[in-house]
XYZ file of N, CA, C and O in Angstrom:
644
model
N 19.337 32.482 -2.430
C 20.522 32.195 -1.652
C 21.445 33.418 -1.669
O 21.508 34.224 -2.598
N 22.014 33.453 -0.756
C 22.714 34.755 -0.256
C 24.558 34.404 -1.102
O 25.055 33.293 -1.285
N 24.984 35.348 -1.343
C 26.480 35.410 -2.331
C 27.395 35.790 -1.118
O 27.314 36.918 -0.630
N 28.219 34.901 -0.657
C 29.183 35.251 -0.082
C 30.710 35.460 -0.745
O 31.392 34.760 -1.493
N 30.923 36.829 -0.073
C 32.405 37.316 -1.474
C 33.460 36.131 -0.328
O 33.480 35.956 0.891
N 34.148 35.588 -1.375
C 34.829 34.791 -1.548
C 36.314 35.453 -0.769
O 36.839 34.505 -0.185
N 36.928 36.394 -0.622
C 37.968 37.074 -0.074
C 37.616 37.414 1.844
O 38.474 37.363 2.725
N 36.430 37.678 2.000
C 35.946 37.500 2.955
C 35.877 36.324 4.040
O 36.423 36.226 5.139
N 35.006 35.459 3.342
C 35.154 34.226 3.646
C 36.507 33.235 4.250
O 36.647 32.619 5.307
N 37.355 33.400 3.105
C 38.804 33.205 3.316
C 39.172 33.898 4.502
O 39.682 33.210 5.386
N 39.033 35.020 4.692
C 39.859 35.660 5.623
C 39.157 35.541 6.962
O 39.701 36.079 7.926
N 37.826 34.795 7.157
C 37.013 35.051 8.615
C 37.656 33.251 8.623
O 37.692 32.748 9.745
N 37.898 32.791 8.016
C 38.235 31.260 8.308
C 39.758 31.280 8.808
O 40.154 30.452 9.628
N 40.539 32.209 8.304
C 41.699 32.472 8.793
C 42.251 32.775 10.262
O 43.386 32.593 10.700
N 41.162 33.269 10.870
C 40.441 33.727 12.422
C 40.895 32.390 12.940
O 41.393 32.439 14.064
N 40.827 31.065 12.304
C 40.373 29.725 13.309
C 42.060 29.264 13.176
O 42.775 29.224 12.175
N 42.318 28.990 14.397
C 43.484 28.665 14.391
C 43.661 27.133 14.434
O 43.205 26.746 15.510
N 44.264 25.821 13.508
C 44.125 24.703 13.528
C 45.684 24.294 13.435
O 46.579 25.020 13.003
N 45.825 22.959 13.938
C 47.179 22.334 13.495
C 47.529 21.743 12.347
O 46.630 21.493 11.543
N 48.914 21.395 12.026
C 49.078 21.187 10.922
C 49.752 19.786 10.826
O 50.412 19.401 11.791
N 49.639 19.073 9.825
C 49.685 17.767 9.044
C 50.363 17.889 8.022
O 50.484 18.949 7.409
N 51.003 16.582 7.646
C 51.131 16.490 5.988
C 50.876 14.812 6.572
O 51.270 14.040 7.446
N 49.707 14.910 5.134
C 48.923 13.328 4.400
C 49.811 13.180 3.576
O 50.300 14.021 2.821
N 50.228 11.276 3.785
C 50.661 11.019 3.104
C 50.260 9.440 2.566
O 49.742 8.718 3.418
N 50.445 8.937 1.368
C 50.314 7.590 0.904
C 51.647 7.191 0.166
O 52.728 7.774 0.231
N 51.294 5.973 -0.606
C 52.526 6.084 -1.528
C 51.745 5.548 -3.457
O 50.916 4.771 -3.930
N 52.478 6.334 -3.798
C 51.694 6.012 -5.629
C 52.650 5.027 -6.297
O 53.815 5.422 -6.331
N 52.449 4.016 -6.751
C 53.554 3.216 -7.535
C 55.048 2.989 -6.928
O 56.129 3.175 -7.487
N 54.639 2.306 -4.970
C 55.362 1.979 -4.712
C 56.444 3.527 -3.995
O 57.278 3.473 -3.092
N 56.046 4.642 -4.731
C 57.144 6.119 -4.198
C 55.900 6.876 -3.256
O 54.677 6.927 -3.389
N 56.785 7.391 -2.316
C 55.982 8.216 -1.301
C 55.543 9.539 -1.434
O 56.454 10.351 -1.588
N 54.155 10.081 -1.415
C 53.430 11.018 -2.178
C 53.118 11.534 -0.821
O 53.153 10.758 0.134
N 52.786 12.905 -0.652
C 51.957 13.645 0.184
C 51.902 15.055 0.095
O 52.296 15.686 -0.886
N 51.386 15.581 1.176
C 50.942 16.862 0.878
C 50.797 17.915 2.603
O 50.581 17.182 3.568
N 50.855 18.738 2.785
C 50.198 19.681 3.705
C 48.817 20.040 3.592
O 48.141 20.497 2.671
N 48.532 19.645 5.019
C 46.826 19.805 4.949
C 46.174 20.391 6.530
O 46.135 19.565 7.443
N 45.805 21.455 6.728
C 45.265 21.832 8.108
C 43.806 21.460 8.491
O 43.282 21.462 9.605
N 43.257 21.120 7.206
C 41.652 20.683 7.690
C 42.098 19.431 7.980
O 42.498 18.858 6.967
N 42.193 18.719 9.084
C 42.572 17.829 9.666
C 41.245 17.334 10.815
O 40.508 18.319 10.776
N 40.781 16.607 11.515
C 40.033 16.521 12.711
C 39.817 14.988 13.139
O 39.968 14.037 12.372
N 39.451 14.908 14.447
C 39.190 13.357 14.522
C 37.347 13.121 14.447
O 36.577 14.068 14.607
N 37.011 12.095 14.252
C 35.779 12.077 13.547
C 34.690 11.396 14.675
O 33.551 11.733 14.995
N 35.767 10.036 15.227
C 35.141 9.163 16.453
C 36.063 8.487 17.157
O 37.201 8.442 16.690
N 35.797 7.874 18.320
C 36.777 7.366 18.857
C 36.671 5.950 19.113
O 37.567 5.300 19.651
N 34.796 5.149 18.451
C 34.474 4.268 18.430
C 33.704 3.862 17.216
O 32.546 3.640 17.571
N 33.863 3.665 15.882
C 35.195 3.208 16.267
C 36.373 4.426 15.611
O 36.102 5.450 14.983
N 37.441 4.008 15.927
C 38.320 5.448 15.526
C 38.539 5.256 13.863
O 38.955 4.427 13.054
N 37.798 7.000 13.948
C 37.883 7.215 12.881
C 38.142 8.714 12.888
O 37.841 9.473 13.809
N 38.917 9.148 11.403
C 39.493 10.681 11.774
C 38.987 11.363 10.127
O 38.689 10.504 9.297
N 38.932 12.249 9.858
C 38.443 12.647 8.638
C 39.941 14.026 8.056
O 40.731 14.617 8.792
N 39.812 14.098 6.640
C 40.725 14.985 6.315
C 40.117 15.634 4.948
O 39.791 14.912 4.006
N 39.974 17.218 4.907
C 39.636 17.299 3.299
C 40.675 17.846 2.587
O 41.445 18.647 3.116
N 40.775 17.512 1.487
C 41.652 17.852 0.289
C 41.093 18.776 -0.724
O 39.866 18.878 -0.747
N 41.700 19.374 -1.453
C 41.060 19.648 -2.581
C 41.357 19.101 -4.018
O 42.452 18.748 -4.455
N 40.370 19.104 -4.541
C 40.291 17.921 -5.428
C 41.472 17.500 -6.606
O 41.973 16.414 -6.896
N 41.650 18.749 -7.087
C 42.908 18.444 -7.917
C 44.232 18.437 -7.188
O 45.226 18.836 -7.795
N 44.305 18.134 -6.285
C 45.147 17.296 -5.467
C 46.353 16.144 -6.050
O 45.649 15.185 -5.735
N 47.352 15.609 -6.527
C 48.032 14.536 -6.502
C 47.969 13.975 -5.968
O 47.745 12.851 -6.417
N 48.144 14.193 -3.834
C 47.871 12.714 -3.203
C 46.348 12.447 -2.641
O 45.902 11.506 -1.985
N 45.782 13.520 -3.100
C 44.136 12.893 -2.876
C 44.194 12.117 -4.152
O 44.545 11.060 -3.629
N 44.127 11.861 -5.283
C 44.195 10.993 -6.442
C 44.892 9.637 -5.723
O 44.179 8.649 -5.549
N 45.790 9.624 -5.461
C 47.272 8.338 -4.823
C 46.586 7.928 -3.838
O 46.449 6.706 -3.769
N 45.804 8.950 -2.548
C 45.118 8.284 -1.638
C 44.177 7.490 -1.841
O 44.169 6.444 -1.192
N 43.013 7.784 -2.890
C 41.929 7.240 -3.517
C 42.292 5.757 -4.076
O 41.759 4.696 -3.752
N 43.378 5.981 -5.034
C 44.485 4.508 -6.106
C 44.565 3.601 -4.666
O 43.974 2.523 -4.592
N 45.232 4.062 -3.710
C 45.920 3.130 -2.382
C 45.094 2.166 -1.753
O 44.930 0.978 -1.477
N 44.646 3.373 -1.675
C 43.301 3.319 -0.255
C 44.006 3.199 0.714
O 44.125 2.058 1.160
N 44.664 4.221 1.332
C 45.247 4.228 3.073
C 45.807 5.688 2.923
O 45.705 6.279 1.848
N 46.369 6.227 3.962
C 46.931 7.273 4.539
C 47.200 7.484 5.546
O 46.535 6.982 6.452
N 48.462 8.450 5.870
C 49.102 8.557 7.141
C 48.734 9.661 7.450
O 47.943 10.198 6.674
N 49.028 10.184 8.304
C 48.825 11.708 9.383
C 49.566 11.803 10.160
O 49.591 11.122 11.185
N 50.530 12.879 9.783
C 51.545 13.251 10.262
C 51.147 14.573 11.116
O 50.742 15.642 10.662
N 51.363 14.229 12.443
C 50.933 15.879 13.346
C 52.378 16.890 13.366
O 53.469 16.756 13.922
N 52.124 17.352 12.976
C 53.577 18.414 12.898
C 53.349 19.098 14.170
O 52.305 19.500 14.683
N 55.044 19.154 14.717
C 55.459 19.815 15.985
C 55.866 21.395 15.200
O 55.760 21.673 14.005
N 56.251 22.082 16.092
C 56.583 23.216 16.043
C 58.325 23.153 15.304
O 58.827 23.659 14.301
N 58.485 22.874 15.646
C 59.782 22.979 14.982
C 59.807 21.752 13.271
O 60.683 21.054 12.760
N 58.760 21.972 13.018
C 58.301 21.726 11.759
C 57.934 22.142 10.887
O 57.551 21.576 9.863
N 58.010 23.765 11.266
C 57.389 24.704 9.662
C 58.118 24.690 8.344
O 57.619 25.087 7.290
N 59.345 24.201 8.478
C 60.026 23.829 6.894
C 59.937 22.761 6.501
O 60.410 22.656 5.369
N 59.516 21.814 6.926
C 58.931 20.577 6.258
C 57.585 20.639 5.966
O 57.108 19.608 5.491
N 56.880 21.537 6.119
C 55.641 21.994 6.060
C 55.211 22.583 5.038
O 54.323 22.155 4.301
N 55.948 23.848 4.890
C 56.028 24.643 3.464
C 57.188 23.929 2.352
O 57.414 24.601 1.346
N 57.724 22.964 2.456
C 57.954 22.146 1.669
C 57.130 21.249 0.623
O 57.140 20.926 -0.565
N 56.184 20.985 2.185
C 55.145 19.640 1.458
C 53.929 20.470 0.957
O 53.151 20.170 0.051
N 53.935 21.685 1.817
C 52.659 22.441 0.434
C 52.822 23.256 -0.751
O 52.103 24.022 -1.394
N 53.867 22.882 -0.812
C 54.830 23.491 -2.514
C 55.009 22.762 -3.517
O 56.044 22.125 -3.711
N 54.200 22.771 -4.131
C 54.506 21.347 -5.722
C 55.500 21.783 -6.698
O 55.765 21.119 -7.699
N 56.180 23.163 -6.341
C 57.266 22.954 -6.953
C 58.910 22.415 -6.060
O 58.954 21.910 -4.938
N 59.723 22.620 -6.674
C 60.809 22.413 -5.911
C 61.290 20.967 -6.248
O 60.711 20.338 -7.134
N 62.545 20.322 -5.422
C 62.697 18.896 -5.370
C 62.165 17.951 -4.863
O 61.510 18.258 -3.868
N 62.162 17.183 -5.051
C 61.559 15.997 -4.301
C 60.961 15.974 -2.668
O 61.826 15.647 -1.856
N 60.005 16.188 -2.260
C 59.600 16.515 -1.053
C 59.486 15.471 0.276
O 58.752 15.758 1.222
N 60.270 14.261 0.247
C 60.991 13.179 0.781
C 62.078 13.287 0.938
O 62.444 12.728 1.972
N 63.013 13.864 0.274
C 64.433 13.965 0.277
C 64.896 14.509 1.664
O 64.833 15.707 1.937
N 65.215 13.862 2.249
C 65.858 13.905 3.733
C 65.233 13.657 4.749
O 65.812 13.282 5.769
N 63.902 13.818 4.679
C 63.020 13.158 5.388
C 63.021 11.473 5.892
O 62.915 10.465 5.194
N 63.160 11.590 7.155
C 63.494 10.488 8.106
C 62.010 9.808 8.311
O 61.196 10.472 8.953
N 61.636 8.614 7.840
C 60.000 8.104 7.750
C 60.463 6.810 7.827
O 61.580 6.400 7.512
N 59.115 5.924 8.463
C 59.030 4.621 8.120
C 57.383 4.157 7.645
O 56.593 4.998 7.214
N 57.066 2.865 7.784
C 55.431 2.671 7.350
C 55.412 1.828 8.827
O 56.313 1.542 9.615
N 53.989 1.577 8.819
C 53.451 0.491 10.046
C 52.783 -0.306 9.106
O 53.194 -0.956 8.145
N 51.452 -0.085 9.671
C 50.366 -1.383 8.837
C 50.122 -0.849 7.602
O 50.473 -1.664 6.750
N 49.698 0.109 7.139
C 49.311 0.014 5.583
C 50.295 0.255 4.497
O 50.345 -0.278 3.389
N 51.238 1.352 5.135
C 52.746 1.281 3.867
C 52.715 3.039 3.840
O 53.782 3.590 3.570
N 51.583 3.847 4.099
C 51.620 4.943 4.353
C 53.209 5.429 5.151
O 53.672 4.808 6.108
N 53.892 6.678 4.504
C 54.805 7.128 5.251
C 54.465 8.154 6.548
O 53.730 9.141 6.572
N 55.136 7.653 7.430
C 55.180 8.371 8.866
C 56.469 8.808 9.213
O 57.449 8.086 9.028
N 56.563 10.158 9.800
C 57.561 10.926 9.859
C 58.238 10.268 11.470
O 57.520 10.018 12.439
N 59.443 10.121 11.445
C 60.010 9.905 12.719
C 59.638 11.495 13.627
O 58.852 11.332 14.561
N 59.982 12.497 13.479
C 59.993 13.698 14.134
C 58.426 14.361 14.555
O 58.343 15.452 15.119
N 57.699 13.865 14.337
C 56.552 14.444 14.487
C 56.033 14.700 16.035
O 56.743 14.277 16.947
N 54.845 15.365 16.327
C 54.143 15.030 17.935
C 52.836 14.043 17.448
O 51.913 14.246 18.238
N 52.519 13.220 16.595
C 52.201 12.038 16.967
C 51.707 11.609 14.865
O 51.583 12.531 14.058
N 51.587 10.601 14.594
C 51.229 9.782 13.399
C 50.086 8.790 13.812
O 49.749 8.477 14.954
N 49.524 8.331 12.507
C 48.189 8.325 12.420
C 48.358 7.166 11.325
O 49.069 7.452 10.362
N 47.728 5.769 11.368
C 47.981 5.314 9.958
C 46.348 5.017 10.037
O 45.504 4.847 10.917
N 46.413 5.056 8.609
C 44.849 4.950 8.146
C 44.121 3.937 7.281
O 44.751 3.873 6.225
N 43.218 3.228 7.255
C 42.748 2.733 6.105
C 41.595 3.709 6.046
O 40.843 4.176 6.902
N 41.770 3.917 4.188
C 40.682 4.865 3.622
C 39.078 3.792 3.773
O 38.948 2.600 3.496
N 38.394 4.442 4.128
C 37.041 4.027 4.977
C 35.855 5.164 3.886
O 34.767 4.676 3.580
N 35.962 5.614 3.734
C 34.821 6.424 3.027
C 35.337 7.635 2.327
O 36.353 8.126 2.819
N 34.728 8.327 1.059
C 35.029 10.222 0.628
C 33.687 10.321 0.270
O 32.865 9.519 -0.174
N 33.659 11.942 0.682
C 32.654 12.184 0.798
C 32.947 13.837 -0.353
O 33.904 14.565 -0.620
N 31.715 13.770 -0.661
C 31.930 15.362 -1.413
C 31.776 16.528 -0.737
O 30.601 16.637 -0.387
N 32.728 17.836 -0.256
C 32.721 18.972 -0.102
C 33.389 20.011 -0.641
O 34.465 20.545 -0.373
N 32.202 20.278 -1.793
C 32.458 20.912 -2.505
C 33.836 20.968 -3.700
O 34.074 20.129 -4.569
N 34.578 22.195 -3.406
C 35.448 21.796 -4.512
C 36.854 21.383 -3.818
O 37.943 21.894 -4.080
N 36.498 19.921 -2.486
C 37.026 19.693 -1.454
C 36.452 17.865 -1.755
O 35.359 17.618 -2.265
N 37.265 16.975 -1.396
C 36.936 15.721 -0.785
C 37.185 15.598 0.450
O 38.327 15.818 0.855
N 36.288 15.263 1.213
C 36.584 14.057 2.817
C 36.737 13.183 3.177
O 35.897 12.439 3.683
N 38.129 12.955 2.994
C 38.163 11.593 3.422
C 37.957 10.916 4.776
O 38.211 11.578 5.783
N 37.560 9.778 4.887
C 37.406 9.235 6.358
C 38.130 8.400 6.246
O 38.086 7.597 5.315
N 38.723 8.390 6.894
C 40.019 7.250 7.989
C 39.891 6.156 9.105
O 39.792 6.464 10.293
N 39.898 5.259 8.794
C 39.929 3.901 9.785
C 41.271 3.504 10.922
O 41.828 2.430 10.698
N 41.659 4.132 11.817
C 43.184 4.315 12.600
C 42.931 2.967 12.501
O 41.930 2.252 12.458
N 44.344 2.796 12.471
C 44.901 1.245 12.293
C 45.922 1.160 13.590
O 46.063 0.278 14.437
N 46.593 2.467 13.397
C 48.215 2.471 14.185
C 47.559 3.841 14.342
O 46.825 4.492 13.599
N 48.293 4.161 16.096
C 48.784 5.474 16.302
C 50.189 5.637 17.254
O 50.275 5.163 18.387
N 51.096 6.278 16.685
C 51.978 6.601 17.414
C 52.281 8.279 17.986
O 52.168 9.338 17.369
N 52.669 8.036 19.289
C 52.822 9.475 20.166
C 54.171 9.668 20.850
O 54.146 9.653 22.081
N 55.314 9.842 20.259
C 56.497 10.009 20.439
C 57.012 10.297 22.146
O 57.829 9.786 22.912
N 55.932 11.512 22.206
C 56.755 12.308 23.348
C 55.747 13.498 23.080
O 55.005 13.506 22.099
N 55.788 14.714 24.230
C 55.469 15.885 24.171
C 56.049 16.852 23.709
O 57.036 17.401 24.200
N 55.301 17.237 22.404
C 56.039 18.338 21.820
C 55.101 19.380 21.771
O 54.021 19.051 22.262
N 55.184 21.226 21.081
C 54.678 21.967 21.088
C 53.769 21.840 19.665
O 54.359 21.158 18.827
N 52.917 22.174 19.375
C 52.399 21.669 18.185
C 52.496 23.201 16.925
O 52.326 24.371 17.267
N 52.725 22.852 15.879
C 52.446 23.623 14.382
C 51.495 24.247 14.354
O 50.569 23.482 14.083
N 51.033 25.574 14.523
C 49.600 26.245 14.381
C 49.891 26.502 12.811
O 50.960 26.251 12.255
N 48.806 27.019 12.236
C 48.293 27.163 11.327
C 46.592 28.515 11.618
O 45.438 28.358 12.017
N 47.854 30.331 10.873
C 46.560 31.080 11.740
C 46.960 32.022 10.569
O 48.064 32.197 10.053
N 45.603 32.647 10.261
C 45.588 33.963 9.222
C 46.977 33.944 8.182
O 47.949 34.700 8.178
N 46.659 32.787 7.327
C 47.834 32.370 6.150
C 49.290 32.236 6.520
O 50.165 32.228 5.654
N 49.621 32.101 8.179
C 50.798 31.519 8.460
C 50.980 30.642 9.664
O 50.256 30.528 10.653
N 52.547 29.819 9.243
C 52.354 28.905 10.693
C 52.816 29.860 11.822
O 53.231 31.007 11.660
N 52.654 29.101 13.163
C 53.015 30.227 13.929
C 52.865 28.961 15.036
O 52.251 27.926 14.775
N 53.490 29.216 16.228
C 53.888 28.186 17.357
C 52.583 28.910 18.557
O 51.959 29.969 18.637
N 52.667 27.606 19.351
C 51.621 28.223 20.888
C 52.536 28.784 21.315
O 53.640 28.686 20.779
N 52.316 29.546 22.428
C 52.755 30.309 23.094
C 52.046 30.741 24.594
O 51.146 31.578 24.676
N 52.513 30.150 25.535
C 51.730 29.876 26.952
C 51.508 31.308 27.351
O 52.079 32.272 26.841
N 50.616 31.345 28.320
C 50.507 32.762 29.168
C 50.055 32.850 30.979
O 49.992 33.940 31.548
């Protein structure tokens, strides 16, 4: 088997430009989540959407305990709630954040370009990564907004031509 350098790798995946999310559940009743760009939808019959984490994760652990999750599609004018939620240090990463739940109790962001509620449906192993699969329960689509890229280790907005 062939050794792929690891700095490389990283950086040709950086090439792919994807949108951005923060997964969320809730652990003991308090609302847990995280920033996550491996995001995708999986099927549309029945709907199902997949997300990977990496393993030592907090709300992949809380998602697993729950069993549900939300998906939050971040708009563009969302990159500080973004690098908020992928920072485990700092304060409380809810704090001011405007959310409610639908069907499973998962938090959903009022501001987003669209939410996602989930029942956890399957994980799968990748690598030093879990996949989760998602059962849409609820989807909500606010309105048209510009969406959160996620390109070569920063966010960055579309931009028409």
């Amino acid at each position: 088997m062939t050794e792929i350098d690891e700095n490389l790798f990283r950086r040709a995946l950086g090439c792919f430009a994807s949108g951005v999310t923060i997964v969320t559940t809730l652990q003991d009743d308090a609302p847990a989540g995280t920033t996550v760009s491996a995001f995708s939808a999986l099927s549309m019959a029945p709907p199902l959407v997949m997300v990977s984490m990496d393993r030592g994760s907090n709300t992949l652990a809380a998602i697993r305990d729950a069993g549900f999750f939300g998906v939050n599609i971040l708009s563009a004018e969302q990159a500080a709630i973004a690098r908020k939620f992928a920072s485990s240090r700092g304060g409380p990463k809810f704090e001011g954040v405007d959310w409610q739940s639908r069907v499973t109790g998962a938090p959903l962001f009022a501001e987003n370009s669209s939410t996602i509620d989930c029942e956890l449906e399957a994980v799968h192993d990748g690598g030093d990564h879990e996949i989760l699969v998602g059962r849409v329960l609820f989807v909500g689509c606010p309105g048209e907004t510009e969406p959160l890229l996620y390109f070569q280790s920063a966010f960055r907005e579309l931009v028409s031509t």
